[in-house]
Short mmCIF file of N, CA and C in Angstrom, two decimals:
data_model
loop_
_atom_site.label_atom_id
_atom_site.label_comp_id
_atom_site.label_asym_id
_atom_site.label_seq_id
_atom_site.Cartn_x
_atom_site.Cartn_y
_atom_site.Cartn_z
N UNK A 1 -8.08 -18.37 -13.11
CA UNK A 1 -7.66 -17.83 -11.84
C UNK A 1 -6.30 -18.43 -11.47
N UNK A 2 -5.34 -17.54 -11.31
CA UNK A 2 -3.98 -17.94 -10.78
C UNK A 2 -4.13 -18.62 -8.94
N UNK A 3 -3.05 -19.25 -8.81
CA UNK A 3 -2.57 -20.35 -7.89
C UNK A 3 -2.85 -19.02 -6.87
N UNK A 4 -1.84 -17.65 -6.95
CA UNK A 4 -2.33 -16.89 -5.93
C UNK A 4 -3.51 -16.14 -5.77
N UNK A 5 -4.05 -15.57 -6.83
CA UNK A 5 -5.34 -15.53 -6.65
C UNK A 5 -6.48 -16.33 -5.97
N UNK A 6 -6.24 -17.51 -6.25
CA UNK A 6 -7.14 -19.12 -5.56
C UNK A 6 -6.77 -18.94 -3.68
N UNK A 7 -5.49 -18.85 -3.69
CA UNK A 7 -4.77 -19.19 -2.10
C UNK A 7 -5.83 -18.04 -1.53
N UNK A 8 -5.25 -16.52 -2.15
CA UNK A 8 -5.91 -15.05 -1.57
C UNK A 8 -7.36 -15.17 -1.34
N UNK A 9 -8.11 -15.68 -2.24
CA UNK A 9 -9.61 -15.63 -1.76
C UNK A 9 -9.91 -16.94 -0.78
N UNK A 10 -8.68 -18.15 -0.93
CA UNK A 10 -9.18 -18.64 0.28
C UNK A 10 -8.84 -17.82 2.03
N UNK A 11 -8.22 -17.11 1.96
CA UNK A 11 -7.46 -16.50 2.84
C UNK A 11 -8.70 -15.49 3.49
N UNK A 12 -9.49 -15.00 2.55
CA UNK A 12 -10.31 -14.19 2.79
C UNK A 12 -11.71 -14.48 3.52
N UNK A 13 -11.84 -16.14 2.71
CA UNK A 13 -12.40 -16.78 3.24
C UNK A 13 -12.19 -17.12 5.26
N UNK A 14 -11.45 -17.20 5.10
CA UNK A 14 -10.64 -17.62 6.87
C UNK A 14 -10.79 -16.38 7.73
N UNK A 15 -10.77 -15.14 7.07
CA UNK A 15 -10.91 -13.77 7.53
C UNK A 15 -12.26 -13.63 7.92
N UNK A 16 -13.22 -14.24 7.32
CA UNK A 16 -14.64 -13.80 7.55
C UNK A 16 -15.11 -14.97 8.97
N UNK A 17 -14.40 -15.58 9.23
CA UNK A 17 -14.83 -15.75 10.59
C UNK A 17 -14.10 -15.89 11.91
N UNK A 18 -14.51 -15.47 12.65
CA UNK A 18 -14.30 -15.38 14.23
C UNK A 18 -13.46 -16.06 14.87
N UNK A 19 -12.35 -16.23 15.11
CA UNK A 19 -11.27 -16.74 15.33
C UNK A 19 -9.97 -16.65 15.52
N UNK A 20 -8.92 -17.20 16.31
CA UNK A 20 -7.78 -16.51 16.39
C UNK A 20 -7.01 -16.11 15.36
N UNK A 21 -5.95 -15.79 15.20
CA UNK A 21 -5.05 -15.89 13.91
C UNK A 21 -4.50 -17.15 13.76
N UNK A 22 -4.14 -17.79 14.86
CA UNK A 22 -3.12 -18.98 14.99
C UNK A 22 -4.50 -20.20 14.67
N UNK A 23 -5.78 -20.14 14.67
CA UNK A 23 -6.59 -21.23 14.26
C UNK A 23 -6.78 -20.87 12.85
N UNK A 24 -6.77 -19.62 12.65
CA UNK A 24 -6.99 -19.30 10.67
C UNK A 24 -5.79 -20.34 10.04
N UNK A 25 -4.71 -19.92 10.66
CA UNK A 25 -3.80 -20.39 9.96
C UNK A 25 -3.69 -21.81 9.89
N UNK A 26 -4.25 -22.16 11.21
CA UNK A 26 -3.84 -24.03 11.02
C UNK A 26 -5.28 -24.65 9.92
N UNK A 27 -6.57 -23.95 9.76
CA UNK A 27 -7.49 -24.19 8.69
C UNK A 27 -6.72 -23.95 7.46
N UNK A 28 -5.99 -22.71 7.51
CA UNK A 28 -5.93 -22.49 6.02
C UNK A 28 -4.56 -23.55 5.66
N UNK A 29 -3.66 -23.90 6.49
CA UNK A 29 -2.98 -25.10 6.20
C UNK A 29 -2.99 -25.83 5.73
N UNK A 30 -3.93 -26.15 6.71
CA UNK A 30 -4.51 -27.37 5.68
C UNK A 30 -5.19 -27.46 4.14
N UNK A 31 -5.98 -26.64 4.16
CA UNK A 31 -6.26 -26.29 2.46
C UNK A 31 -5.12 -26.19 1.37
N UNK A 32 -4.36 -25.38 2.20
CA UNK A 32 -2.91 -25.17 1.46
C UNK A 32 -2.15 -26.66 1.17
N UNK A 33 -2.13 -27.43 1.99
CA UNK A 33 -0.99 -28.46 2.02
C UNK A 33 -1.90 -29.32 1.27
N UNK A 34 -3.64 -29.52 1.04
CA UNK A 34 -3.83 -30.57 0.09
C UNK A 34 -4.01 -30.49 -1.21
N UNK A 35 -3.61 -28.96 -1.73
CA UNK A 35 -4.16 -28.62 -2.50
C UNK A 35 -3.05 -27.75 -3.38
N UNK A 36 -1.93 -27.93 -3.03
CA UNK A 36 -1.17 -27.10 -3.53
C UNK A 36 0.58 -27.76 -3.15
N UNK A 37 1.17 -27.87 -4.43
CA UNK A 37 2.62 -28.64 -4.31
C UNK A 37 3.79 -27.50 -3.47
N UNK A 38 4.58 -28.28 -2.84
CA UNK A 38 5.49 -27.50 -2.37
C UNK A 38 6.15 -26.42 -3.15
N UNK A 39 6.53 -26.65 -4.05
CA UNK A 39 7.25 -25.87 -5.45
C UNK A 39 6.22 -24.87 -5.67
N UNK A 40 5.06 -25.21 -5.79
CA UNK A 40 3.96 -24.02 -5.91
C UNK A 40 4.13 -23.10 -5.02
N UNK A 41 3.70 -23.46 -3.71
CA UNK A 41 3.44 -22.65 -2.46
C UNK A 41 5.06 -22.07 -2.61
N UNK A 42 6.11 -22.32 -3.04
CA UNK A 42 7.38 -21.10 -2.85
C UNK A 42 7.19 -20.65 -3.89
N UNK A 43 6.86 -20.38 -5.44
CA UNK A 43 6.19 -19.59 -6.09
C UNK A 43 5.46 -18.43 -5.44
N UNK A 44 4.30 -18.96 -5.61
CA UNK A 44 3.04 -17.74 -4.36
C UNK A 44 3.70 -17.12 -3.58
N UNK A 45 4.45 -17.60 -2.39
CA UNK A 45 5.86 -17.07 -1.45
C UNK A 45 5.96 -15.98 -2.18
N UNK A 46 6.76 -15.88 -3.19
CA UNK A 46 7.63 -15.19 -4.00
C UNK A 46 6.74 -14.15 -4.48
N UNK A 47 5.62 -14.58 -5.59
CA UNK A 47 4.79 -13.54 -5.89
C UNK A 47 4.39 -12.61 -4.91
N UNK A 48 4.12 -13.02 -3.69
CA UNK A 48 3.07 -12.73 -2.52
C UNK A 48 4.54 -11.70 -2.08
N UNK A 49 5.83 -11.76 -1.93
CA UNK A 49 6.43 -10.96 -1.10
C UNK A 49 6.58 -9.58 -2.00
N UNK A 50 6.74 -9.94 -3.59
CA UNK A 50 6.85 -8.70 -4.26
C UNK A 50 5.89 -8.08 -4.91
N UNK A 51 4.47 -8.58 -4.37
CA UNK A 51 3.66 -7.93 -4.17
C UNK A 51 3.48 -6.66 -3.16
N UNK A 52 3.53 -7.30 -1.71
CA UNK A 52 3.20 -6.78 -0.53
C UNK A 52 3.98 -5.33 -0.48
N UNK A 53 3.22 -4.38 -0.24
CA UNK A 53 4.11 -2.77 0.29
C UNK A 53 4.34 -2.26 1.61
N UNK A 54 5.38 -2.14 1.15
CA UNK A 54 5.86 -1.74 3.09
C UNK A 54 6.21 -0.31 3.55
N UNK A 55 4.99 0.37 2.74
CA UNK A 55 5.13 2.06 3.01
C UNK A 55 3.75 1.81 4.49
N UNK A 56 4.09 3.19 5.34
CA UNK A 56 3.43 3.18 6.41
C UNK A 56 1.82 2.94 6.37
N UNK A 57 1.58 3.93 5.25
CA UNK A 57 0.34 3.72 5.16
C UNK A 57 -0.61 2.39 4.94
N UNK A 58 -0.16 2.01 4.13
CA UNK A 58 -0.61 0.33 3.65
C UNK A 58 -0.77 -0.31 5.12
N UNK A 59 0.52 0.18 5.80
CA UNK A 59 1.03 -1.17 7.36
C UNK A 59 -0.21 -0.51 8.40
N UNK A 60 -1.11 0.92 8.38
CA UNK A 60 -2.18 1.37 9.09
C UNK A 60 -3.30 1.10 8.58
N UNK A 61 -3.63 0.61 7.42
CA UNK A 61 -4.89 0.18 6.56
C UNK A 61 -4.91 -0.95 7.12
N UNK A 62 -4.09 -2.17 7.14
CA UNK A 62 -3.90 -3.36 6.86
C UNK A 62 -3.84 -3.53 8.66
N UNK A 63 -3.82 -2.99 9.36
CA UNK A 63 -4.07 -3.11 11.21
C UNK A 63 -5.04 -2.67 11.27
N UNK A 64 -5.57 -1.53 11.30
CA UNK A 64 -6.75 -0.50 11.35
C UNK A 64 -7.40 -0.08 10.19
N UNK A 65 -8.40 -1.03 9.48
CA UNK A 65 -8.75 -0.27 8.27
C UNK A 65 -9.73 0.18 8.53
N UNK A 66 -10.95 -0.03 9.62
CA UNK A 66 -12.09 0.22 9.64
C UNK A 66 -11.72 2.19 10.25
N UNK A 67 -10.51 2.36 11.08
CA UNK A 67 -10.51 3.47 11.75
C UNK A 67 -9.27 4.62 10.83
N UNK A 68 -8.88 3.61 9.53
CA UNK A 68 -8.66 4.73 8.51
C UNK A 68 -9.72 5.31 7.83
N UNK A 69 -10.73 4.61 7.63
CA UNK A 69 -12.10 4.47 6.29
C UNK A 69 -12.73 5.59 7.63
N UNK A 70 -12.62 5.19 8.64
CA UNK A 70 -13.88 6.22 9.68
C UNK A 70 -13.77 7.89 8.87
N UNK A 71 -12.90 8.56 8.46
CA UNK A 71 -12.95 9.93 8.38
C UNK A 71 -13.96 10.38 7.11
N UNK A 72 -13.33 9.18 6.46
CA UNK A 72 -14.65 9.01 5.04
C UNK A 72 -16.06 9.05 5.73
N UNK A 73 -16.22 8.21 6.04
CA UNK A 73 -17.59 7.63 6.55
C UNK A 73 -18.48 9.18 7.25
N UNK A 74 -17.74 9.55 8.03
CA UNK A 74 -18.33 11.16 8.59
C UNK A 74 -18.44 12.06 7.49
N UNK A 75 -17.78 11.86 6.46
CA UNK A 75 -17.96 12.94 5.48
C UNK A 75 -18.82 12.49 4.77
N UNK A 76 -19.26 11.33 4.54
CA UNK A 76 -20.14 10.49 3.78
C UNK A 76 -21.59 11.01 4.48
N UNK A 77 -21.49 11.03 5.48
CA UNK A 77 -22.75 11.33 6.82
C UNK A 77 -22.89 12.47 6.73
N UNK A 78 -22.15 13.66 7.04
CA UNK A 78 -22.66 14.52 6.72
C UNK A 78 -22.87 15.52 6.01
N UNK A 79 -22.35 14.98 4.45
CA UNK A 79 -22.31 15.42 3.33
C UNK A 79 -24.08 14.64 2.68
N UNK A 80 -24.39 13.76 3.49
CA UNK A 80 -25.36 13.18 3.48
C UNK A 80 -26.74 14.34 4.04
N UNK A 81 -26.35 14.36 5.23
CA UNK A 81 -27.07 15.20 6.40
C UNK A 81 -27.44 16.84 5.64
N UNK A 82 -26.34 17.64 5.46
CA UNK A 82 -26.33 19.37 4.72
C UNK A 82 -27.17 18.69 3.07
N UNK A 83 -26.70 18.05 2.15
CA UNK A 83 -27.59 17.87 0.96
C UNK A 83 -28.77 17.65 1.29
N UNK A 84 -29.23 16.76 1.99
CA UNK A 84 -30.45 16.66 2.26
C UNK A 84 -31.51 18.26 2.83
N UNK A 85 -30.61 18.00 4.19
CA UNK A 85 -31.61 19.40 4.95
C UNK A 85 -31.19 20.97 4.20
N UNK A 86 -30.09 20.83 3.55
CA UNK A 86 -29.92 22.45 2.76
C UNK A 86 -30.54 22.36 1.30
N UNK A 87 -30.56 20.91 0.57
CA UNK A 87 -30.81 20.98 -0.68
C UNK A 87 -29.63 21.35 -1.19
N UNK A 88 -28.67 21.15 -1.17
CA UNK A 88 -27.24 20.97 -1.73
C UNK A 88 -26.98 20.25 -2.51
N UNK A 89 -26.84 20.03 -3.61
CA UNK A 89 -26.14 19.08 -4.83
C UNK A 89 -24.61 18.79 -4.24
N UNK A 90 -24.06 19.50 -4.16
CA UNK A 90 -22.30 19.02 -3.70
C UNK A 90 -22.32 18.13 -2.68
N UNK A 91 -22.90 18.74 -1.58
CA UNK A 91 -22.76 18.34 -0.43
C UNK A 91 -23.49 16.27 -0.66
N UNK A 92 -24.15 16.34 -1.44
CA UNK A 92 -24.37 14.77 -1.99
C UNK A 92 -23.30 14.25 -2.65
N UNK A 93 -22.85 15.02 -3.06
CA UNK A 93 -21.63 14.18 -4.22
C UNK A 93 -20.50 14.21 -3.07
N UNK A 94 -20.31 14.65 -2.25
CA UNK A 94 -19.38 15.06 -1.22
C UNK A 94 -19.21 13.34 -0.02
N UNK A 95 -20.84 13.27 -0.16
CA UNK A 95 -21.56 11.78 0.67
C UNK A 95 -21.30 10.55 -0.47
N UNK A 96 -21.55 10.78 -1.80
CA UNK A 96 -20.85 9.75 -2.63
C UNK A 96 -19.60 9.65 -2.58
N UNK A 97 -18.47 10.53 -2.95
CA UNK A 97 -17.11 10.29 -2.58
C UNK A 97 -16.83 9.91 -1.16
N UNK A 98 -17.09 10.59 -0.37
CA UNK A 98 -16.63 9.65 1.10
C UNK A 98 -17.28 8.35 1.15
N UNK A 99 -18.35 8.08 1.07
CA UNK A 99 -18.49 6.29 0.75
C UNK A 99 -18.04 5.89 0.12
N UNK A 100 -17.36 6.12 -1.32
CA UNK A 100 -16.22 5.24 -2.47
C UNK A 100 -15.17 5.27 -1.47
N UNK A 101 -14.76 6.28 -1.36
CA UNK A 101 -13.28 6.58 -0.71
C UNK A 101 -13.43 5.47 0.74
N UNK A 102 -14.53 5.56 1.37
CA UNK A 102 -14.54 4.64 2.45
C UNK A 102 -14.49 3.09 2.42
N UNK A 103 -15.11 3.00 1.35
CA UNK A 103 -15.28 1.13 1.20
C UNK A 103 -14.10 1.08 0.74
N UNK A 104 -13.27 1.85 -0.47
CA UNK A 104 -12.19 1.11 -0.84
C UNK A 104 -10.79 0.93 -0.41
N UNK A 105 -11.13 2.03 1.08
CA UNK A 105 -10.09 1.62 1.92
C UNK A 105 -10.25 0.45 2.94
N UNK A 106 -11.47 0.37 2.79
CA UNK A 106 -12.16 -1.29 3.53
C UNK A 106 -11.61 -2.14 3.24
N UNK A 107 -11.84 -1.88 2.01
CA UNK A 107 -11.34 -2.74 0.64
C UNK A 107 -10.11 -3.46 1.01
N UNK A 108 -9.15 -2.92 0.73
CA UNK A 108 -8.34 -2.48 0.18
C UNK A 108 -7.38 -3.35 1.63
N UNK A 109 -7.81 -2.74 3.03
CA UNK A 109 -7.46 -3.47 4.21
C UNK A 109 -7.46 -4.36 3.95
N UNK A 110 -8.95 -5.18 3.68
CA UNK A 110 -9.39 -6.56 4.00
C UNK A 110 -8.57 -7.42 2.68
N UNK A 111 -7.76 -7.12 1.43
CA UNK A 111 -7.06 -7.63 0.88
C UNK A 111 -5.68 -7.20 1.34
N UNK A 112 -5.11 -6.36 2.25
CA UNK A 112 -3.66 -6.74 2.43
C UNK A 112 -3.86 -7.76 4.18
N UNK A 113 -4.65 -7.90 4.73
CA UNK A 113 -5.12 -8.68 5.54
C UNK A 113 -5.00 -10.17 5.43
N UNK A 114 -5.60 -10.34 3.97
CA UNK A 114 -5.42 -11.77 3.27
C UNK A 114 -4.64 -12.15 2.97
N UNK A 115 -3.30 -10.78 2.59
CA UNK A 115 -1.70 -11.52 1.90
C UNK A 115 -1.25 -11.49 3.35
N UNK A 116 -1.43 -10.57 4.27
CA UNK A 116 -1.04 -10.93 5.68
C UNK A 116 -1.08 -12.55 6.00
N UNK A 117 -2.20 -12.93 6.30
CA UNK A 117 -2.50 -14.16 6.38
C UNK A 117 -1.69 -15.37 5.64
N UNK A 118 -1.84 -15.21 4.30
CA UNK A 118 -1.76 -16.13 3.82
C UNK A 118 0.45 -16.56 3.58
N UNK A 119 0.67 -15.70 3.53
CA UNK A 119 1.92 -15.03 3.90
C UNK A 119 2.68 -15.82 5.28
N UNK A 120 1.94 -15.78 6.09
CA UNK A 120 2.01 -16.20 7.58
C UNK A 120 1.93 -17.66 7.32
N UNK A 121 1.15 -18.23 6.66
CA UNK A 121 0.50 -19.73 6.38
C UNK A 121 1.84 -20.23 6.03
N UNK A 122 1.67 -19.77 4.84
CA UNK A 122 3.54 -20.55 3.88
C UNK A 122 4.62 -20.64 4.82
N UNK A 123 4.68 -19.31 5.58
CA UNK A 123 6.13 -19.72 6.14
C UNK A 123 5.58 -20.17 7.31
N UNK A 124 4.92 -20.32 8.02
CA UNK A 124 4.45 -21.94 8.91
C UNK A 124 4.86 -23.11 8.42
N UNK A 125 4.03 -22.94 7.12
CA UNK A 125 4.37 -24.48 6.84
C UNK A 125 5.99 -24.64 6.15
N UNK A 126 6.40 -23.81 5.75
CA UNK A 126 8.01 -24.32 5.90
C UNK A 126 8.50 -24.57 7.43
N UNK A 127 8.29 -23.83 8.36
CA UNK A 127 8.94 -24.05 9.33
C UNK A 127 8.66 -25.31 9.93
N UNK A 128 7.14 -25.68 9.89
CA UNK A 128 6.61 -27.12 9.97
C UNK A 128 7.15 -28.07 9.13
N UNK A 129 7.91 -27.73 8.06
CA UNK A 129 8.57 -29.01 7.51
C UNK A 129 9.78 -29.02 7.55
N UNK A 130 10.85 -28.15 8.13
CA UNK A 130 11.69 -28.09 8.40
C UNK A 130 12.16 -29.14 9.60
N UNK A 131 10.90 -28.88 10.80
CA UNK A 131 11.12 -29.09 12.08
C UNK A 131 9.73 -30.37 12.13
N UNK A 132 10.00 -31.36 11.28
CA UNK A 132 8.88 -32.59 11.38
C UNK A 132 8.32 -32.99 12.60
N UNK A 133 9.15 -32.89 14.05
CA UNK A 133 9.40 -33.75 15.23
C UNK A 133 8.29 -32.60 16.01
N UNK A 134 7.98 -31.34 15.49
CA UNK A 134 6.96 -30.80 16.72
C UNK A 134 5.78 -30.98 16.26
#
């Protein structure tokens, strides 16, 4: 497992609970700063920026993913609902594709969420070592 791979699932980790952004970040800081050399963390930086996509769509997944995935989810329901009560074959496969299509825009959020995050972390902590005295 790569250095950013390791950072990203801790990131994801920090995502799964309840909390501000500005307390994720000072947890995941810390993980970051004991566990990872300066020279590294501007590596990751680097990987992590030419990774990230900055087409619109990605920037509405990655704010709202649960209320991009929603249109799936209704088609999932009631492609669910007509197969069942009509005896429809499509209309099931119709409820399988909108649930793929739905989780993996879940998906898909909840990992540009994590480079969000973790993204945010690094350049904290440069700015925190820039500026020692706050």
């Amino acid at each position: 497992m790569s250095q950013l791979e390791r950072l990203l699932k801790m990131a994801e980790d920090e995502l799964t609970e309840y909390s501000t952004d500005a307390r994720k970040i000072e947890k995941l800081r810390r993980k970051i700063g004991l566990s990872v050399s300066m020279a590294e963390q501007r590596q990751v930086k680097e990987a992590l920026l030419a990774s990230m996509q900055a087409n619109q769509i990605a920037k509405i997944v990655e704010e709202q993913r649960q209320a991009a995935a929603l249109p799936f989810w209704g088609i999932a329901g009631l492609g669910l609902l007509l197969g069942i009560s009509l005896n429809q074959p499509v209309a099931l496969l119709a409820a399988i594709g909108g649930t793929v299509a739905a989780f993996r825009i879940q998906k898909w959020g909840w990992q540009l969420q994590a480079k969000r995050l973790l993204l945010q972390t690094l350049e904290d902590i440069e700015v925190r070592i820039a500026q020692p005295n706050k």
